[in-house]
Amino acid sequence: MPSEIFRKDKTCCNFCLERSDIFACLKQDELSVIGENRSEIHFKAGELIFKQGTPAAHLLCLTKGMVKLYIEGFDNKNLIIGIVKPVEYILGPGIYVDSKHHYSAVAMEDSIACLVDANIFKTLIHSNPAFADEFIRKVSLLSISNFQQFISLTQKQMPGRIADVLLYLSGTIYESSTFTTALSRQDLADMSGMSKESAIRILKELKDEQIIAVEGNTFEILKRDSLEMISQTG
Amino acid sequence: MPSEIFRKDKTCCNFCLERSDIFACLKQDELSVIGENRSEIHFKAGELIFKQGTPAAHLLCLTKGMVKLYIEGFDNKNLIIGIVKPVEYILGPGIYVDSKHHYSAVAMEDSIACLVDANIFKTLIHSNPAFADEFIRKVSLLSISNFQQFISLTQKQMPGRIADVLLYLSGTIYESSTFTTALSRQDLADMSGMSKESAIRILKELKDEQIIAVEGNTFEILKRDSLEMISQTG
DNA sequence: TATATGGATTGATATTTGTCATTACCTTTG
DNA sequence: CAAAGGTAATGACAAATATCAATCCATATA
């Protein structure tokens, strides 16, 4: 349960406390440790939050805005592996391996994030088994969703991949059949592993077939069934 | 350090103890718990060890043979996400999420594996922070290597992908520039996300260019530099 | 030995997808 | 207003890749 001091302090980690399930199992004094060792950072839309290959020593908890995570590949081609929205935290796999970032993060919109030293996080995992379980559960969920994207990108043709991206954005990220996104067409292409032109073409086809409506950066899923069918048939 | 009783008992978990780094941080009594609660299973080449979608409640530690892990996609197409050799353990992400397998495992050769109840594993993670760290480290490493494969499969063309598979087999799995594998051409295709025929064609090209030698299921890397170049240039 | 079986190989062809060039559109800036 | 810059959209074309069919080859089986 949230303590009084956190209720009063209407910033970052307090907010996290109320939303992100992973903090639910922390005791009051453990939350205090986090609260005392965090720094809140504001990012403007488009700003780089951290870059692949640089040293990583912090857990990042997003409290406002939206962030895209992407692996930088060859020829300046990126692969977007996920979108993060409040209140969700980002803790790359490098923390336990080589203390480096293995993907980059960019603020898609003006965003606010809290940084907590990774060592504090590790200490909590040692001292609180339930917290450790929650953390491993989180990592496992991420791994499972990676598998999904893996299959989508390697075994489906372009319409199926675009369908998956649209269903992901509508279902998981914006939680609405209509959504306006800060993602560019290039970003959608980077999520579905194709060229920008191909992404545009597939979107136009879906639009022509009245399966979706597109108006600039506003999308509406008109026939979810059809989209799911396209996702299935690859 | 291995205890006397484990030294005497020359089977599964004792062997694991001597090899797999994750067990190094376990205390003697903790190892005993594992030792008392394991069952050793023999698999013939080609046998299914567990199937995607079925209930998962065990940690599997491979002590002999070789196992391929693959995601079953659409149209009977598989994506091989990794090869496991002794002494390595397999603990899918489902254990902490939905207690189901999220990929299938098949014995490539005659294999022996020990099964340990996942709950025992979870208990150890609670009681032994160093073990928890090792485990999370392992999961993180897996995640990082997933990213590598992700980029390889989505951003490289066929020669680059085949090069990556050959370098993986030579470097990580067989640890030799010459190796004979139980993997079929279809398996190599399933590792690199292409059709069997395409895989065969690329292998032939590499052979024609004297970069590798192929004789049935025996491969030899003749020019590692060239192969790495092909991997880089996609 | 003859015959089946399954993987490996090859060639021809069709499909998918990327690249390149051009234009349109929209916003910002001088 | 005009110019500039960026994203979006479109068409023509080229490259990458899959599919299909046929053949080869080794091994198992009758």
Coordinates of C-alpha atoms (C1' of nucleotides) in Angstrom, one line a residue:
Chain A
M1 CA 0.0 0.0 0.0
P2 CA 1.3 3.5 -0.8
S3 CA 2.6 5.3 2.2
E4 CA 1.6 8.8 3.2
I5 CA 4.8 10.4 2.2
F6 CA 4.4 9.0 -1.3
R7 CA 0.8 10.1 -1.5
K8 CA 1.8 13.6 -0.7
D9 CA 4.6 13.7 -3.2
K10 CA 2.9 13.7 -6.5
T11 CA 5.9 13.1 -8.7
C12 CA 7.5 10.3 -10.6
C13 CA 7.9 7.2 -8.4
N14 CA 4.7 7.9 -6.4
F15 CA 2.9 7.8 -9.7
C16 CA 4.8 4.7 -10.6
L17 CA 3.8 3.2 -7.4
E18 CA 0.1 3.6 -8.2
R19 CA 0.4 2.1 -11.6
S20 CA 3.3 -0.2 -12.4
D21 CA 2.6 -3.6 -10.9
I22 CA 6.2 -4.3 -10.3
F23 CA 6.4 -1.8 -7.4
A24 CA 3.3 -3.2 -5.7
C25 CA 5.3 -5.8 -3.8
L26 CA 7.9 -3.4 -2.4
K27 CA 7.8 -2.4 1.3
Q28 CA 7.5 1.2 2.4
D29 CA 11.2 1.5 3.3
E30 CA 12.2 0.0 0.0
L31 CA 10.1 2.5 -1.8
S32 CA 11.7 5.2 0.2
V33 CA 15.2 4.1 -1.0
I34 CA 14.0 4.4 -4.6
G35 CA 12.3 7.7 -3.9
E36 CA 15.5 9.2 -2.4
N37 CA 17.7 8.0 -5.2
R38 CA 15.9 9.0 -8.3
S39 CA 16.3 11.9 -10.6
E40 CA 13.5 13.1 -12.8
I41 CA 14.4 14.0 -16.4
H42 CA 12.4 15.8 -19.1
F43 CA 12.9 14.9 -22.7
K44 CA 11.6 16.8 -25.7
A45 CA 10.0 14.9 -28.6
G46 CA 12.6 13.4 -30.8
E47 CA 15.3 13.5 -28.2
L48 CA 17.6 10.5 -27.6
I49 CA 17.2 9.1 -24.2
F50 CA 20.0 6.6 -24.4
K51 CA 22.0 5.1 -27.3
Q52 CA 22.9 1.5 -28.1
G53 CA 26.4 0.8 -27.1
T54 CA 26.7 3.4 -24.4
P55 CA 27.2 2.5 -20.7
A56 CA 24.0 1.6 -18.9
A57 CA 23.7 1.9 -15.1
H58 CA 20.1 3.0 -14.6
L59 CA 16.6 1.8 -14.5
L60 CA 14.3 4.2 -16.3
C61 CA 10.7 4.6 -15.4
L62 CA 8.5 6.5 -17.8
T63 CA 5.9 8.6 -16.2
K64 CA 4.8 10.8 -19.1
G65 CA 5.0 10.7 -22.9
M66 CA 6.0 7.8 -25.1
V67 CA 9.3 6.2 -26.0
K68 CA 10.3 4.0 -28.9
L69 CA 13.0 1.3 -28.4
Y70 CA 15.0 0.2 -31.4
I71 CA 18.0 -1.8 -32.3
E72 CA 20.4 -0.1 -34.7
G73 CA 21.3 -2.4 -37.5
F74 CA 23.3 -2.0 -40.6
D75 CA 23.0 0.8 -43.2
N76 CA 21.3 3.1 -40.7
K77 CA 18.4 0.7 -40.7
N78 CA 16.6 0.4 -37.3
L79 CA 14.4 -2.3 -35.9
I80 CA 11.8 -1.0 -33.4
I81 CA 11.4 -3.7 -30.8
G82 CA 8.8 -1.9 -28.7
I83 CA 6.9 1.2 -27.6
V84 CA 6.9 2.2 -23.9
K85 CA 4.1 4.3 -22.4
P86 CA 3.5 5.4 -18.8
V87 CA 3.8 3.9 -16.3
E88 CA 6.3 1.4 -17.5
Y89 CA 10.0 1.0 -16.8
I90 CA 12.9 0.2 -19.1
L91 CA 15.7 -2.0 -17.9
G92 CA 17.8 -3.4 -20.6
P93 CA 19.4 -6.8 -20.5
G94 CA 22.9 -5.2 -20.4
I95 CA 22.5 -4.3 -16.7
Y96 CA 23.3 -7.9 -15.7
V97 CA 25.8 -8.6 -18.5
D98 CA 28.1 -5.8 -19.7
S99 CA 26.5 -2.6 -18.3
K100 CA 25.8 -1.4 -21.8
H101 CA 22.7 -0.5 -23.7
H102 CA 21.7 -3.1 -26.4
Y103 CA 19.1 -0.9 -28.0
S104 CA 18.5 2.8 -28.3
A105 CA 15.6 4.8 -26.8
V106 CA 14.0 8.0 -28.3
A107 CA 11.2 10.1 -26.9
M108 CA 8.4 10.0 -29.4
E109 CA 6.6 12.8 -27.6
D110 CA 7.6 15.2 -24.8
S111 CA 8.3 12.7 -22.0
I112 CA 9.3 12.5 -18.3
A113 CA 11.3 9.7 -16.9
C114 CA 12.8 8.8 -13.5
L115 CA 16.3 7.4 -13.4
V116 CA 17.2 5.0 -10.6
D117 CA 20.6 3.5 -10.1
A118 CA 20.6 -0.1 -11.3
N119 CA 22.5 -1.2 -8.2
I120 CA 19.6 -0.1 -6.0
F121 CA 17.4 -2.2 -8.2
K122 CA 19.7 -5.2 -7.8
T123 CA 19.8 -4.8 -4.1
L124 CA 16.0 -4.9 -4.0
I125 CA 16.0 -8.1 -6.0
H126 CA 18.3 -9.6 -3.4
S127 CA 16.3 -8.5 -0.4
N128 CA 12.8 -9.0 -1.7
P129 CA 12.0 -12.3 -3.3
A130 CA 8.5 -11.2 -4.4
F131 CA 10.1 -8.3 -6.2
A132 CA 12.6 -10.6 -7.9
D133 CA 9.7 -12.8 -9.0
E134 CA 7.9 -9.9 -10.5
F135 CA 11.0 -8.8 -12.3
I136 CA 11.7 -12.2 -13.8
R137 CA 8.1 -12.4 -14.7
K138 CA 8.4 -9.1 -16.5
V139 CA 11.5 -10.2 -18.4
S140 CA 9.8 -13.4 -19.3
L141 CA 6.8 -11.5 -20.7
L142 CA 9.1 -9.4 -22.8
S143 CA 10.8 -12.5 -24.1
I144 CA 7.5 -14.0 -25.1
S145 CA 6.4 -10.9 -26.9
N146 CA 9.8 -10.9 -28.6
F147 CA 9.0 -14.4 -29.9
Q148 CA 5.7 -13.1 -31.3
Q149 CA 7.4 -10.3 -33.2
F150 CA 10.1 -12.8 -34.3
I151 CA 7.5 -15.0 -36.0
S152 CA 5.7 -12.0 -37.4
L153 CA 8.8 -10.6 -39.0
T154 CA 10.3 -13.8 -40.3
Q155 CA 7.4 -15.8 -41.5
K156 CA 4.7 -13.4 -42.5
Q157 CA 4.5 -11.3 -45.7
M158 CA 4.1 -7.6 -45.6
P159 CA 0.3 -7.3 -45.1
G160 CA 0.5 -9.7 -42.1
R161 CA 3.3 -7.7 -40.6
I162 CA 1.5 -4.4 -41.0
A163 CA -1.6 -5.9 -39.6
D164 CA 0.4 -7.1 -36.5
V165 CA 1.8 -3.6 -36.0
L166 CA -1.7 -2.0 -36.3
L167 CA -3.2 -4.5 -33.9
Y168 CA -0.3 -3.9 -31.5
L169 CA -0.7 -0.2 -31.5
S170 CA -4.4 -0.3 -31.3
G171 CA -4.6 -3.1 -28.7
T172 CA -1.6 -2.7 -26.5
I173 CA -0.3 0.8 -26.8
Y174 CA -3.2 3.2 -27.5
E175 CA -6.0 0.8 -26.3
S176 CA -8.5 2.2 -28.8
S177 CA -9.6 1.3 -32.3
T178 CA -8.9 5.0 -33.2
F179 CA -5.5 6.4 -32.4
T180 CA -3.2 9.2 -33.4
T181 CA 0.4 8.4 -33.2
A182 CA 3.7 10.3 -33.3
L183 CA 5.2 7.4 -35.3
S184 CA 6.2 8.2 -38.8
R185 CA 5.7 5.9 -41.8
Q186 CA 9.4 5.1 -41.5
D187 CA 8.8 4.1 -37.9
L188 CA 5.9 1.8 -38.9
A189 CA 8.3 0.3 -41.5
D190 CA 11.0 -0.1 -38.8
M191 CA 8.4 -2.0 -36.7
S192 CA 7.5 -4.3 -39.5
G193 CA 10.8 -4.9 -41.1
M194 CA 10.2 -3.4 -44.5
S195 CA 10.9 -0.3 -46.5
K196 CA 9.0 2.9 -45.9
E197 CA 7.5 2.7 -49.4
S198 CA 6.3 -0.8 -48.9
A199 CA 4.6 0.2 -45.6
I200 CA 2.9 3.1 -47.3
R201 CA 1.6 0.8 -50.1
I202 CA 0.2 -1.8 -47.7
L203 CA -1.5 0.9 -45.6
K204 CA -3.1 2.2 -48.8
E205 CA -4.3 -1.3 -49.7
L206 CA -5.9 -1.7 -46.3
K207 CA -7.4 1.7 -46.7
D208 CA -8.8 0.9 -50.1
E209 CA -10.3 -2.3 -48.8
Q210 CA -12.0 -0.3 -46.0
I211 CA -10.3 -2.3 -43.4
I212 CA -8.7 0.8 -41.8
A213 CA -9.1 4.5 -42.2
V214 CA -6.0 6.7 -42.4
E215 CA -5.9 10.4 -42.1
G216 CA -2.4 11.7 -41.7
N217 CA -1.2 10.1 -38.4
T218 CA -4.7 9.1 -37.3
F219 CA -5.6 5.5 -37.8
E220 CA -8.9 3.8 -37.2
I221 CA -9.4 0.0 -37.3
L222 CA -12.7 -0.4 -39.2
K223 CA -12.7 -4.2 -39.5
R224 CA -10.7 -5.8 -36.8
D225 CA -11.7 -9.3 -37.9
S226 CA -10.3 -8.7 -41.3
L227 CA -7.1 -7.4 -39.9
E228 CA -6.8 -10.4 -37.6
M229 CA -7.4 -12.7 -40.6
I230 CA -4.6 -11.0 -42.5
S231 CA -2.4 -11.4 -39.5
Q232 CA -3.1 -15.1 -39.4
T233 CA -2.8 -15.9 -43.1
G234 CA 0.5 -14.1 -43.1
Chain B
M1 CA 32.8 -26.7 -4.6
P2 CA 31.3 -30.1 -5.4
S3 CA 30.6 -32.1 -2.3
E4 CA 31.7 -35.7 -1.9
I5 CA 28.3 -37.2 -2.5
F6 CA 28.1 -35.5 -5.8
R7 CA 31.6 -36.5 -6.7
K8 CA 30.7 -40.1 -6.1
D9 CA 27.5 -40.0 -8.1
K10 CA 28.6 -39.7 -11.6
T11 CA 25.2 -38.9 -13.1
C12 CA 23.3 -35.9 -14.5
C13 CA 23.3 -33.1 -11.9
N14 CA 26.7 -33.9 -10.6
F15 CA 28.0 -33.5 -14.1
C16 CA 26.0 -30.3 -14.4
L17 CA 27.6 -29.1 -11.2
E18 CA 31.0 -29.4 -12.7
R19 CA 30.1 -27.6 -15.9
S20 CA 27.2 -25.3 -15.9
D21 CA 28.2 -22.0 -14.3
I22 CA 24.8 -21.3 -12.9
F23 CA 25.1 -24.1 -10.3
A24 CA 28.5 -22.9 -9.1
C25 CA 26.9 -20.5 -6.6
L26 CA 24.6 -23.1 -5.0
K27 CA 25.4 -24.4 -1.5
Q28 CA 25.8 -28.1 -0.8
D29 CA 22.4 -28.5 0.8
E30 CA 20.8 -26.7 -2.1
L31 CA 22.4 -28.9 -4.6
S32 CA 21.2 -31.9 -2.6
V33 CA 17.7 -30.7 -2.9
I34 CA 18.1 -30.6 -6.7
G35 CA 19.8 -34.0 -6.7
E36 CA 17.0 -35.6 -4.8
N37 CA 14.3 -34.2 -7.0
R38 CA 15.5 -34.8 -10.4
S39 CA 14.7 -37.5 -12.9
E40 CA 17.0 -38.5 -15.7
I41 CA 15.4 -39.1 -19.1
H42 CA 16.9 -40.5 -22.3
F43 CA 15.7 -39.2 -25.7
K44 CA 16.4 -40.8 -29.0
A45 CA 17.5 -38.7 -32.0
G46 CA 14.5 -37.0 -33.5
E47 CA 12.3 -37.3 -30.4
L48 CA 10.2 -34.5 -29.2
I49 CA 11.3 -33.4 -25.7
F50 CA 8.5 -30.9 -25.2
K51 CA 6.1 -29.1 -27.5
Q52 CA 5.1 -25.5 -27.8
G53 CA 1.8 -24.9 -26.0
T54 CA 1.9 -27.8 -23.6
P55 CA 2.2 -27.3 -19.8
A56 CA 5.7 -26.5 -18.6
A57 CA 6.7 -27.2 -15.0
H58 CA 10.3 -28.3 -15.3
L59 CA 13.7 -27.1 -15.7
L60 CA 15.6 -29.3 -18.1
C61 CA 19.3 -29.8 -17.9
L62 CA 21.0 -31.4 -20.9
T63 CA 23.9 -33.6 -20.0
K64 CA 24.4 -35.5 -23.2
G65 CA 23.5 -35.0 -26.9
M66 CA 22.1 -31.9 -28.6
V67 CA 18.8 -30.3 -28.7
K68 CA 17.2 -27.8 -31.1
L69 CA 14.7 -25.2 -29.9
Y70 CA 12.2 -23.8 -32.3
I71 CA 9.1 -21.7 -32.5
E72 CA 6.3 -23.3 -34.5
G73 CA 4.9 -20.6 -36.8
F74 CA 2.4 -20.8 -39.6
D75 CA 2.1 -23.3 -42.5
N76 CA 4.2 -25.8 -40.6
K77 CA 7.2 -23.4 -40.8
N78 CA 9.5 -23.4 -37.9
L79 CA 12.0 -20.9 -36.6
I80 CA 15.0 -22.4 -34.8
I81 CA 15.9 -20.0 -32.0
G82 CA 18.8 -21.9 -30.6
I83 CA 20.8 -25.1 -30.2
V84 CA 21.5 -26.4 -26.7
K85 CA 24.5 -28.6 -25.9
P86 CA 25.8 -30.1 -22.6
V87 CA 25.9 -28.9 -20.0
E88 CA 23.3 -26.3 -20.4
Y89 CA 19.8 -26.0 -19.0
I90 CA 16.6 -25.0 -20.7
L91 CA 14.0 -23.0 -18.7
G92 CA 11.4 -21.3 -20.9
P93 CA 9.9 -17.9 -20.2
G94 CA 6.5 -19.6 -19.6
I95 CA 7.6 -20.8 -16.2
Y96 CA 7.1 -17.4 -14.7
V97 CA 4.1 -16.4 -16.9
D98 CA 1.6 -19.1 -17.9
S99 CA 3.4 -22.4 -17.2
K100 CA 3.3 -23.2 -20.8
H101 CA 6.1 -23.9 -23.3
H102 CA 6.5 -21.1 -25.8
Y103 CA 8.8 -23.1 -28.1
S104 CA 9.3 -26.8 -28.9
A105 CA 12.4 -28.8 -28.2
V106 CA 13.6 -31.9 -30.2
A107 CA 16.6 -34.1 -29.6
M108 CA 19.0 -33.7 -32.6
E109 CA 21.0 -36.7 -31.4
D110 CA 20.5 -39.3 -28.7
S111 CA 20.3 -37.2 -25.6
I112 CA 20.1 -37.3 -21.8
A113 CA 18.4 -34.7 -19.7
C114 CA 17.6 -34.2 -16.1
L115 CA 14.2 -32.7 -15.2
V116 CA 13.9 -30.7 -12.1
D117 CA 10.6 -29.3 -10.8
A118 CA 10.5 -25.6 -11.6
N119 CA 9.2 -24.8 -8.1
I120 CA 12.4 -26.0 -6.6
F121 CA 14.2 -23.7 -8.9
K122 CA 12.0 -20.8 -7.9
T123 CA 12.6 -21.6 -4.3
L124 CA 16.4 -21.5 -4.8
I125 CA 16.0 -18.1 -6.5
H126 CA 14.3 -16.9 -3.4
S127 CA 16.8 -18.2 -1.0
N128 CA 20.0 -17.6 -2.8
P129 CA 20.5 -14.1 -4.2
A130 CA 23.7 -15.1 -6.0
F131 CA 21.8 -17.8 -7.8
A132 CA 19.1 -15.3 -8.7
D133 CA 21.7 -13.0 -10.1
E134 CA 23.2 -15.8 -12.2
F135 CA 19.8 -16.8 -13.5
I136 CA 18.8 -13.2 -14.5
R137 CA 22.2 -12.9 -16.1
K138 CA 21.5 -16.0 -18.1
V139 CA 18.1 -14.7 -19.2
S140 CA 19.7 -11.4 -20.1
L141 CA 22.4 -13.1 -22.2
L142 CA 19.7 -15.0 -24.0
S143 CA 17.8 -11.8 -24.7
I144 CA 20.9 -10.2 -26.1
S145 CA 21.6 -13.1 -28.4
N146 CA 17.9 -12.9 -29.5
F147 CA 18.5 -9.3 -30.6
Q148 CA 21.5 -10.5 -32.7
Q149 CA 19.4 -13.1 -34.4
F150 CA 16.6 -10.5 -34.8
I151 CA 18.8 -8.2 -36.7
S152 CA 20.3 -11.0 -38.7
L153 CA 17.0 -12.3 -39.8
T154 CA 15.3 -9.0 -40.5
Q155 CA 18.0 -6.8 -42.0
K156 CA 20.4 -9.1 -43.8
Q157 CA 20.0 -10.8 -47.1
M158 CA 20.4 -14.6 -47.5
P159 CA 24.2 -14.8 -47.7
G160 CA 24.6 -12.8 -44.5
R161 CA 22.1 -14.9 -42.7
I162 CA 23.7 -18.2 -43.8
A163 CA 27.1 -16.8 -42.8
D164 CA 25.7 -16.0 -39.3
V165 CA 24.4 -19.5 -38.9
L166 CA 27.7 -21.0 -40.0
L167 CA 29.6 -18.7 -37.6
Y168 CA 27.2 -19.6 -34.8
L169 CA 27.6 -23.3 -35.3
S170 CA 31.3 -23.1 -35.7
G171 CA 32.0 -20.6 -33.0
T172 CA 29.4 -21.3 -30.3
I173 CA 28.1 -24.8 -30.8
Y174 CA 30.8 -27.0 -32.2
E175 CA 33.7 -24.7 -31.3
S176 CA 35.7 -25.8 -34.3
S177 CA 36.2 -24.7 -37.9
T178 CA 35.3 -28.2 -39.0
F179 CA 32.1 -29.7 -37.7
T180 CA 29.6 -32.5 -38.6
T181 CA 26.1 -31.7 -37.6
A182 CA 22.8 -33.6 -37.3
L183 CA 21.1 -30.5 -38.6
S184 CA 19.4 -31.0 -42.0
R185 CA 19.3 -28.4 -44.8
Q186 CA 15.8 -27.7 -43.7
D187 CA 17.0 -27.0 -40.2
L188 CA 19.7 -24.6 -41.5
A189 CA 16.9 -22.9 -43.5
D190 CA 14.8 -22.7 -40.3
M191 CA 17.7 -21.1 -38.5
S192 CA 18.1 -18.4 -41.2
G193 CA 14.5 -17.8 -42.1
M194 CA 14.5 -18.9 -45.7
S195 CA 13.4 -21.8 -47.9
K196 CA 15.4 -25.0 -47.9
E197 CA 16.2 -24.5 -51.6
S198 CA 17.6 -21.0 -50.9
A199 CA 19.7 -22.3 -48.1
I200 CA 21.1 -25.0 -50.4
R201 CA 21.9 -22.5 -53.1
I202 CA 23.7 -20.1 -50.8
L203 CA 25.7 -22.9 -49.4
K204 CA 26.7 -23.9 -52.9
E205 CA 27.8 -20.4 -53.7
L206 CA 29.9 -20.3 -50.6
K207 CA 31.4 -23.6 -51.6
D208 CA 32.1 -22.5 -55.1
E209 CA 33.9 -19.4 -53.8
Q210 CA 36.0 -21.7 -51.6
I211 CA 34.8 -19.9 -48.4
I212 CA 33.5 -23.1 -47.0
A213 CA 33.9 -26.8 -47.8
V214 CA 30.8 -29.0 -47.6
E215 CA 30.7 -32.7 -47.7
G216 CA 27.3 -34.1 -46.7
N217 CA 26.7 -32.9 -43.2
T218 CA 30.3 -32.0 -42.6
F219 CA 31.2 -28.3 -42.9
E220 CA 34.5 -26.6 -42.8
I221 CA 35.1 -22.9 -42.6
L222 CA 37.9 -22.2 -45.0
K223 CA 37.9 -18.4 -45.0
R224 CA 36.5 -17.1 -41.7
D225 CA 37.4 -13.5 -42.7
S226 CA 35.3 -13.7 -45.8
L227 CA 32.4 -15.2 -43.9
E228 CA 32.5 -12.5 -41.4
M229 CA 32.7 -9.9 -44.1
I230 CA 29.6 -11.4 -45.7
S231 CA 27.9 -11.4 -42.3
Q232 CA 28.7 -7.7 -42.0
T233 CA 27.7 -6.5 -45.4
G234 CA 24.4 -8.3 -45.1
Chain C
dT1 C1' 18.5 -57.4 -56.4
dA2 C1' 14.6 -54.5 -56.9
dT3 C1' 12.0 -51.1 -54.8
dA4 C1' 10.6 -47.6 -51.8
dT5 C1' 11.7 -43.6 -49.1
dG6 C1' 13.5 -39.2 -47.7
dG7 C1' 16.7 -35.8 -48.1
dA8 C1' 19.6 -33.0 -51.2
dT9 C1' 20.1 -30.7 -55.5
dT10 C1' 19.0 -28.2 -59.6
dG11 C1' 16.6 -25.3 -63.0
dA12 C1' 12.7 -22.6 -64.5
dT13 C1' 9.4 -19.5 -63.2
dA14 C1' 6.4 -16.5 -60.3
dT15 C1' 6.0 -13.6 -56.5
dT16 C1' 7.5 -10.5 -53.2
dT17 C1' 9.9 -6.8 -51.9
dG18 C1' 13.3 -3.0 -52.3
dT19 C1' 15.3 0.9 -54.9
dC20 C1' 15.2 4.9 -57.4
dA21 C1' 13.1 8.9 -59.2
dT22 C1' 9.5 12.1 -59.2
dT23 C1' 5.7 14.6 -57.4
dA24 C1' 2.7 16.2 -53.8
dC25 C1' 1.8 18.2 -49.6
dC26 C1' 2.6 20.6 -45.4
dT27 C1' 5.2 23.4 -42.3
dT28 C1' 8.7 26.5 -41.3
dT29 C1' 11.6 30.3 -42.3
dG30 C1' 13.4 34.3 -44.6
Chain D
dC1 C1' 4.7 35.7 -50.5
dA2 C1' 8.5 32.7 -51.9
dA3 C1' 11.8 29.4 -50.8
dA4 C1' 13.3 25.5 -48.3
dG5 C1' 13.0 21.2 -46.0
dG6 C1' 10.8 17.2 -44.5
dT7 C1' 7.5 13.6 -44.8
dA8 C1' 4.2 11.2 -47.6
dA9 C1' 2.7 9.1 -51.9
dT10 C1' 3.2 7.0 -56.4
dG11 C1' 5.0 4.6 -60.5
dA12 C1' 8.6 2.1 -63.0
dC13 C1' 11.9 -1.0 -62.5
dA14 C1' 15.4 -4.2 -60.5
dA15 C1' 16.7 -7.4 -57.2
dA16 C1' 15.8 -10.9 -53.8
dT17 C1' 13.4 -14.8 -52.7
dA18 C1' 9.9 -18.5 -52.8
dT19 C1' 7.6 -22.0 -55.3
dC20 C1' 7.2 -25.9 -58.2
dA21 C1' 8.7 -29.7 -60.6
dA22 C1' 12.1 -32.9 -61.7
dT23 C1' 16.1 -35.4 -60.7
dC24 C1' 19.8 -37.4 -58.0
dC25 C1' 21.5 -40.1 -54.3
dA26 C1' 21.9 -42.7 -50.3
dT27 C1' 19.8 -45.8 -47.2
dA28 C1' 16.3 -48.8 -45.7
dT29 C1' 13.2 -52.5 -46.8
dA30 C1' 10.9 -56.4 -49.2

